[in-house]
Structure formats: C-alpha cells, structure tokens
Coordinates of N, CA and C in Angstrom, one line a residue:
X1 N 22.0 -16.6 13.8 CA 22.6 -16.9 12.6 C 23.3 -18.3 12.7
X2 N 24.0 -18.8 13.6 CA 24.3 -19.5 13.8 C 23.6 -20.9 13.8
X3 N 22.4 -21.1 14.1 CA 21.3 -22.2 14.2 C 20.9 -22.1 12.7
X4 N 20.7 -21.1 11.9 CA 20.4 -21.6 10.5 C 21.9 -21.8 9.9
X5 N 23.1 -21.3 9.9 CA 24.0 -22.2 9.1 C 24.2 -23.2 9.6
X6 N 23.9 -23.8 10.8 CA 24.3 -25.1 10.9 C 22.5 -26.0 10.5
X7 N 21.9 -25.8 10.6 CA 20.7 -26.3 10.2 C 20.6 -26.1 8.5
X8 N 21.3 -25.2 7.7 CA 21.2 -25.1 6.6 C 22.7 -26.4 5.5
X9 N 23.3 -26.3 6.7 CA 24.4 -27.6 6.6 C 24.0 -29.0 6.6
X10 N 23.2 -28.9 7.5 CA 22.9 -30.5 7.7 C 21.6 -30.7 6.9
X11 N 20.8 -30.1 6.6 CA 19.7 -30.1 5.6 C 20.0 -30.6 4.1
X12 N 21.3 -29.8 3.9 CA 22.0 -29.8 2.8 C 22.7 -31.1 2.3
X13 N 23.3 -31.6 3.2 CA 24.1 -32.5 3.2 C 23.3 -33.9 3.8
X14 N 22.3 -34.2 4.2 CA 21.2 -35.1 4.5 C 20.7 -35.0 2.9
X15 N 20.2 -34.1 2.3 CA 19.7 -34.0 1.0 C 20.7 -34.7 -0.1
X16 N 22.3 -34.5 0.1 CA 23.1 -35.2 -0.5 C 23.2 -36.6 -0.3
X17 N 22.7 -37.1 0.8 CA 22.5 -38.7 1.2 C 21.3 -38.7 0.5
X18 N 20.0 -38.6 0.5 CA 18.9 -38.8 -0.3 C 19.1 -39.1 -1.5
X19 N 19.9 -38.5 -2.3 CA 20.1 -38.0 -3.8 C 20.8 -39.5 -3.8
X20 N 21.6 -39.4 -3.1 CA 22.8 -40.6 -3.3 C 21.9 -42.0 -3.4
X21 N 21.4 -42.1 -2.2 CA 20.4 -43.5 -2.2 C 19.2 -43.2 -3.1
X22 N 18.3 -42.7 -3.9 CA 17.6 -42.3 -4.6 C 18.4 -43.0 -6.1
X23 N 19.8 -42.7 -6.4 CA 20.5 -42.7 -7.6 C 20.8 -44.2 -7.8
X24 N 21.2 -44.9 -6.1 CA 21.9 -46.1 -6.2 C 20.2 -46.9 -6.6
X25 N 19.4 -46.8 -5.8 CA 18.3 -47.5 -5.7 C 16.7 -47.1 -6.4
X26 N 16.9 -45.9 -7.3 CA 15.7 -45.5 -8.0 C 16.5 -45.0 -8.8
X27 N 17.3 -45.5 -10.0 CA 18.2 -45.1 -10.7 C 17.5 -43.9 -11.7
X28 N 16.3 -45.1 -12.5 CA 15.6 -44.2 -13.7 C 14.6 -42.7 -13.2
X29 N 14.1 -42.9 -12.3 CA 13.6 -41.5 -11.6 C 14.3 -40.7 -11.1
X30 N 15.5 -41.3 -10.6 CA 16.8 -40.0 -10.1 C 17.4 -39.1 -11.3
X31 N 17.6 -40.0 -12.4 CA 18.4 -39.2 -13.7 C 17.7 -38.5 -14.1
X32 N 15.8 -38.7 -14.2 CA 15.0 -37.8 -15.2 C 14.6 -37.2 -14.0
X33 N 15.1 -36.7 -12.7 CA 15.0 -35.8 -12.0 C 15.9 -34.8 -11.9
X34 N 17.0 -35.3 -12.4 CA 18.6 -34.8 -12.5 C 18.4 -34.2 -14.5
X35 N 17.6 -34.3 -14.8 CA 17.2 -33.6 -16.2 C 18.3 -33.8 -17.2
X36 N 18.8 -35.5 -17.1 CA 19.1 -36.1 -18.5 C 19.0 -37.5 -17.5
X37 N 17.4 -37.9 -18.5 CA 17.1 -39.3 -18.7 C 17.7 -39.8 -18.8
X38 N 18.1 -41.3 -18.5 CA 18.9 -42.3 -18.4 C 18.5 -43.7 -18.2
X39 N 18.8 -44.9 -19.0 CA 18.3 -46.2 -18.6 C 19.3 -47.0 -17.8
X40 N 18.5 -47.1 -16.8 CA 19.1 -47.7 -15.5 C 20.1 -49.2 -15.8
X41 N 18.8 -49.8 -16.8 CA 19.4 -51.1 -17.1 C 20.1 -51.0 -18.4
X42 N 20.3 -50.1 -19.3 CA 21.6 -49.7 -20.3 C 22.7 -49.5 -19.7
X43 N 23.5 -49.2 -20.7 CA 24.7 -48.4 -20.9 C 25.3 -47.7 -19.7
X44 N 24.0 -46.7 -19.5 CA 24.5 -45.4 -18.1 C 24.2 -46.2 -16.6
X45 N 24.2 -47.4 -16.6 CA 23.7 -48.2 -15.1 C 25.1 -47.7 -14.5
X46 N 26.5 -48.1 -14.8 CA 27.3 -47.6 -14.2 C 27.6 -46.4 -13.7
X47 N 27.2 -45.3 -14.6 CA 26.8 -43.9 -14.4 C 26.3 -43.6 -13.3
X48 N 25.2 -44.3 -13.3 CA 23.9 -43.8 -12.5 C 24.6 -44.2 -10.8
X49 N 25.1 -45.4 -10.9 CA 25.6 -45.5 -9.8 C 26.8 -44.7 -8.9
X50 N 27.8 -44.3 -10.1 CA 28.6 -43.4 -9.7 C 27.9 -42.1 -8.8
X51 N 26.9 -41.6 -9.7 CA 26.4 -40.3 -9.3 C 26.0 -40.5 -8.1
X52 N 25.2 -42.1 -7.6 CA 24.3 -42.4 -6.7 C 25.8 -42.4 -4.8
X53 N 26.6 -42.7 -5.5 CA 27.8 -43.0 -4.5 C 28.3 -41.2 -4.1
X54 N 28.6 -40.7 -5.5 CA 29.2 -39.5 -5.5 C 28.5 -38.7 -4.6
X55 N 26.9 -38.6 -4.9 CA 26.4 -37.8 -4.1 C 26.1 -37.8 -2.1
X56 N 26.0 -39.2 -2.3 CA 26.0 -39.8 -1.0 C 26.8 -39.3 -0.4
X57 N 28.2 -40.0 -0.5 CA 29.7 -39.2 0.1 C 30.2 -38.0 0.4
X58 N 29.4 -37.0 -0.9 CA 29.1 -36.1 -0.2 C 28.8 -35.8 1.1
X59 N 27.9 -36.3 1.3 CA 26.7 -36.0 2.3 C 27.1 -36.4 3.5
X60 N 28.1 -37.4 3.5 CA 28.5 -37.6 4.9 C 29.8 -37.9 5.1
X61 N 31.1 -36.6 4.1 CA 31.6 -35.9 4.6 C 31.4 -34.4 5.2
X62 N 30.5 -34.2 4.4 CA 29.7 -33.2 5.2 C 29.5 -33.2 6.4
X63 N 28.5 -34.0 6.4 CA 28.3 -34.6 8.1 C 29.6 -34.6 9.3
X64 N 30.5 -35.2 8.6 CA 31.4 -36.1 9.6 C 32.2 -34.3 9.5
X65 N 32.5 -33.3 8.9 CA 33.3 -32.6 8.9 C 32.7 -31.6 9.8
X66 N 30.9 -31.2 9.9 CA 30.6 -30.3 10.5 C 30.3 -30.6 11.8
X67 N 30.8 -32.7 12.3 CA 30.2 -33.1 13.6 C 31.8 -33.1 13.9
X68 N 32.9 -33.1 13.3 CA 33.8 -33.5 14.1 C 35.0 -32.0 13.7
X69 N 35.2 -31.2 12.9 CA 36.0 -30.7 12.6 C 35.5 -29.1 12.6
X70 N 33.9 -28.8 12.6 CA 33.2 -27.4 13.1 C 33.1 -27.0 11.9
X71 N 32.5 -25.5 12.0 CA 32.1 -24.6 10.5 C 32.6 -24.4 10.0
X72 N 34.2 -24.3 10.4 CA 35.1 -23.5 9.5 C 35.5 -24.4 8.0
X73 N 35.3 -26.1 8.7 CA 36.1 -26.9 7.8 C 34.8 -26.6 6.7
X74 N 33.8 -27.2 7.4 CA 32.8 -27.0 6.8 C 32.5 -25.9 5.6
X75 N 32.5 -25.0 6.2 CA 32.3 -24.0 4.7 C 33.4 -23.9 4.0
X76 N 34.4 -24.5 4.0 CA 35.4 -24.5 3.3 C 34.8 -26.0 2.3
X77 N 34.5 -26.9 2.7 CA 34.0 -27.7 2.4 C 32.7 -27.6 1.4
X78 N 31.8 -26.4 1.6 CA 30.6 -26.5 1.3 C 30.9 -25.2 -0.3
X79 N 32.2 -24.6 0.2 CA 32.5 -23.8 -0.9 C 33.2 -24.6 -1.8
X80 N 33.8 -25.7 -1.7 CA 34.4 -26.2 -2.7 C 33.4 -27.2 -3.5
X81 N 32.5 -27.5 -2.9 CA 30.9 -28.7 -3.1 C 30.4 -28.1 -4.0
X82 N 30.5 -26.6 -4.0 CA 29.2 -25.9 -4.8 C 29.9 -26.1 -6.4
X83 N 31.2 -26.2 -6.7 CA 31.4 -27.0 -7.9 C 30.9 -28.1 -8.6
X84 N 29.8 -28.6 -7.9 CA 29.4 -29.8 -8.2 C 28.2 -29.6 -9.1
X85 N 26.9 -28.8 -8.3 CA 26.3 -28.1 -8.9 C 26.3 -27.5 -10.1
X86 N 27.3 -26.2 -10.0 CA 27.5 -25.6 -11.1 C 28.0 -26.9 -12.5
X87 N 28.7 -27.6 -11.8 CA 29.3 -28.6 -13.1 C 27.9 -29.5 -13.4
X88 N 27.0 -29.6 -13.0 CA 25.6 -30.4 -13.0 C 25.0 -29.3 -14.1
X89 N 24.7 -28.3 -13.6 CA 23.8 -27.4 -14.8 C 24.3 -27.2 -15.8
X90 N 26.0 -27.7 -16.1 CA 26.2 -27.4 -17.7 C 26.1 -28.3 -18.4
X91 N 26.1 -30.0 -17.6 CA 26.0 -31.4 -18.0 C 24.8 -31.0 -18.7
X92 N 23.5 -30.6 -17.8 CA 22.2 -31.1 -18.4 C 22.0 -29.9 -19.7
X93 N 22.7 -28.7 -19.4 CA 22.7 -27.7 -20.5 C 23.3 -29.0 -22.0
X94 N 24.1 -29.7 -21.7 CA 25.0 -30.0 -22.7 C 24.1 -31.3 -23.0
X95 N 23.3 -31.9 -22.2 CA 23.1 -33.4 -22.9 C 21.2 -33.5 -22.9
X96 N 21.1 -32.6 -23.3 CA 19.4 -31.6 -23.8 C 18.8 -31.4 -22.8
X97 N 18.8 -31.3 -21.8 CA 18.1 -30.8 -20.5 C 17.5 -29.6 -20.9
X98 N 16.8 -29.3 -20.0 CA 16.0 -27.7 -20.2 C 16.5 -27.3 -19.2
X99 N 16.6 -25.5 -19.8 CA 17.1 -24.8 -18.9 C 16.7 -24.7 -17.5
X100 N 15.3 -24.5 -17.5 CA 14.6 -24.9 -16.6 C 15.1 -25.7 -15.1
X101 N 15.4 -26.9 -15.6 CA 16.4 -28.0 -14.6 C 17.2 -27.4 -14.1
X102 N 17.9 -27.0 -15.0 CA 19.3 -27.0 -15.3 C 19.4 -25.3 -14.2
X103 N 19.6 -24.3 -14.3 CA 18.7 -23.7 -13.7 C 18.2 -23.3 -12.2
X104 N 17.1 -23.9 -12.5 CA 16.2 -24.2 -11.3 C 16.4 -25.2 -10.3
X105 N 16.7 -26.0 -10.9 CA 17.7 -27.0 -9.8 C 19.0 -26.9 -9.3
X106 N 20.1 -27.1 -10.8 CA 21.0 -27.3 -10.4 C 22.1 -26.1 -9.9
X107 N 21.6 -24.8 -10.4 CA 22.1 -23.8 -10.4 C 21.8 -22.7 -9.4
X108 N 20.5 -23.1 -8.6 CA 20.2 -22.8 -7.7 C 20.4 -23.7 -6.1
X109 N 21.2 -24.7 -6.4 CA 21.4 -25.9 -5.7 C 22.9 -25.0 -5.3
X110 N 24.1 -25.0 -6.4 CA 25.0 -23.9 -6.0 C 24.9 -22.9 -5.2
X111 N 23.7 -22.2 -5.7 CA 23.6 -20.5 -5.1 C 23.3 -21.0 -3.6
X112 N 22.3 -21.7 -3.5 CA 21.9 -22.4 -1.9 C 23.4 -23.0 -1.3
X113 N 24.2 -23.7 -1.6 CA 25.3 -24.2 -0.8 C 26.2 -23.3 -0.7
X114 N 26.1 -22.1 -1.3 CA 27.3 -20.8 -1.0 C 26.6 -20.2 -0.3
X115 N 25.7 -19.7 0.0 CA 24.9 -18.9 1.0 C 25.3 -19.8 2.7
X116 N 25.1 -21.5 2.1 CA 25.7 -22.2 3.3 C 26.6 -21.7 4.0
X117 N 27.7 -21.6 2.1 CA 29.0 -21.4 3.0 C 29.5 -20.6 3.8
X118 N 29.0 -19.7 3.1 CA 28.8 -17.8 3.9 C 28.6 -17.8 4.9
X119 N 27.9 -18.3 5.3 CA 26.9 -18.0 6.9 C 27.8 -19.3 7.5
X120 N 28.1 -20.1 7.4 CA 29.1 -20.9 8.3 C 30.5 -20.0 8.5
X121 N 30.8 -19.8 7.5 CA 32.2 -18.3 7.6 C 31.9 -17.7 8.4
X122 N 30.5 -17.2 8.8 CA 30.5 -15.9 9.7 C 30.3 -16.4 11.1
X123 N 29.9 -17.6 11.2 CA 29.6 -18.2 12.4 C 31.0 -18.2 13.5

C-alpha cells in the first residue's frame, strides 16, 4: 500500500505541474479542456494564467511536502487540495459546462485526490 500512495501522490501532483504549464502556455486548449472555453488573447488571458500558476504550485508543493516533510503532511495536504476540484465542478456547472466535464473530470479528480489522501493516512 504504501508504494501506490506514494506513487498515487506524485502522479497526482506531476499531473498538477502539467495542467499548470499546459494553462500558462496552451492557454485556449487548457480552458476548453477544463470545460469553460476561454480566449486566451481576451478578457480571461489573466485568468487563464492564474489557473496556469495555481495549478502548477500546486504540484510542487506537493512535491516539496511529500519529498521533504513525508505522508502525513502530505495527505493533510492532498485532503485539503481536493477543494479545488470540487470548487472546479461547480465553476464549469455554473458557466455552461456539461455535466459530463464537470463530473467526469473535475469531480472525479476530487474523489481520486481523497482516495490519495486516505491511503497516505494509512501509510
């Protein structure tokens, strides 16, 4: 158990750097992947970049917490992350996303980072 919560950690949180650099530097394919389109070179460019930082930093405090501070900080960490998610599926609920996304991604993005956090708790 041990090798998949830590392998289910760093998966997770490498996936949170992708997302981040994906956001900063493929702005318009990250948002209509994130299920509310957005023009990169509009209005939401600042947005997009936020999201693109937001997510990143995630990802490697993750990192830095599970390399230097062990599981415990970690799932403490990965349980308080999964707010992020959940707050993602009601964005795209709210700004016409399909459920689908919303959902299927972002809501099962949650359920995936608490299962993390679980299994780092038990470690």
């Amino acid at each position: 158990m041990t090798v998949t919560a830590y392998t289910l950690a760093v998966v997770l949180n490498l996936f949170c750097l992708f997302l981040g650099y994906r956001f900063l530097f493929r702005p318009g394919p990250a948002a209509a992947g994130y299920g509310a389109p957005a023009d990169p070179g509009g209005a939401a460019a600042a947005y997009l970049t936020v999201k693109g930082v937001r997510d990143g930093t995630l990802g490697v405090v993750g990192l830095a917490l599970l390399a230097f501070a062990g599981a415990r900080a970690e799932a403490w960490f990965m349980l308080c992350v999964a707010l992020v998610p959940l707050a993602d599926t009601l964005i795209v609920l709210r700004h016409g996303g399909t459920r689908a996304v919303a959902f299927g991604i972002h809501f099962a993005t949650a359920v995936v980072v608490l299962v993390g956090a679980g299994l780092l708790f038990a470690v």
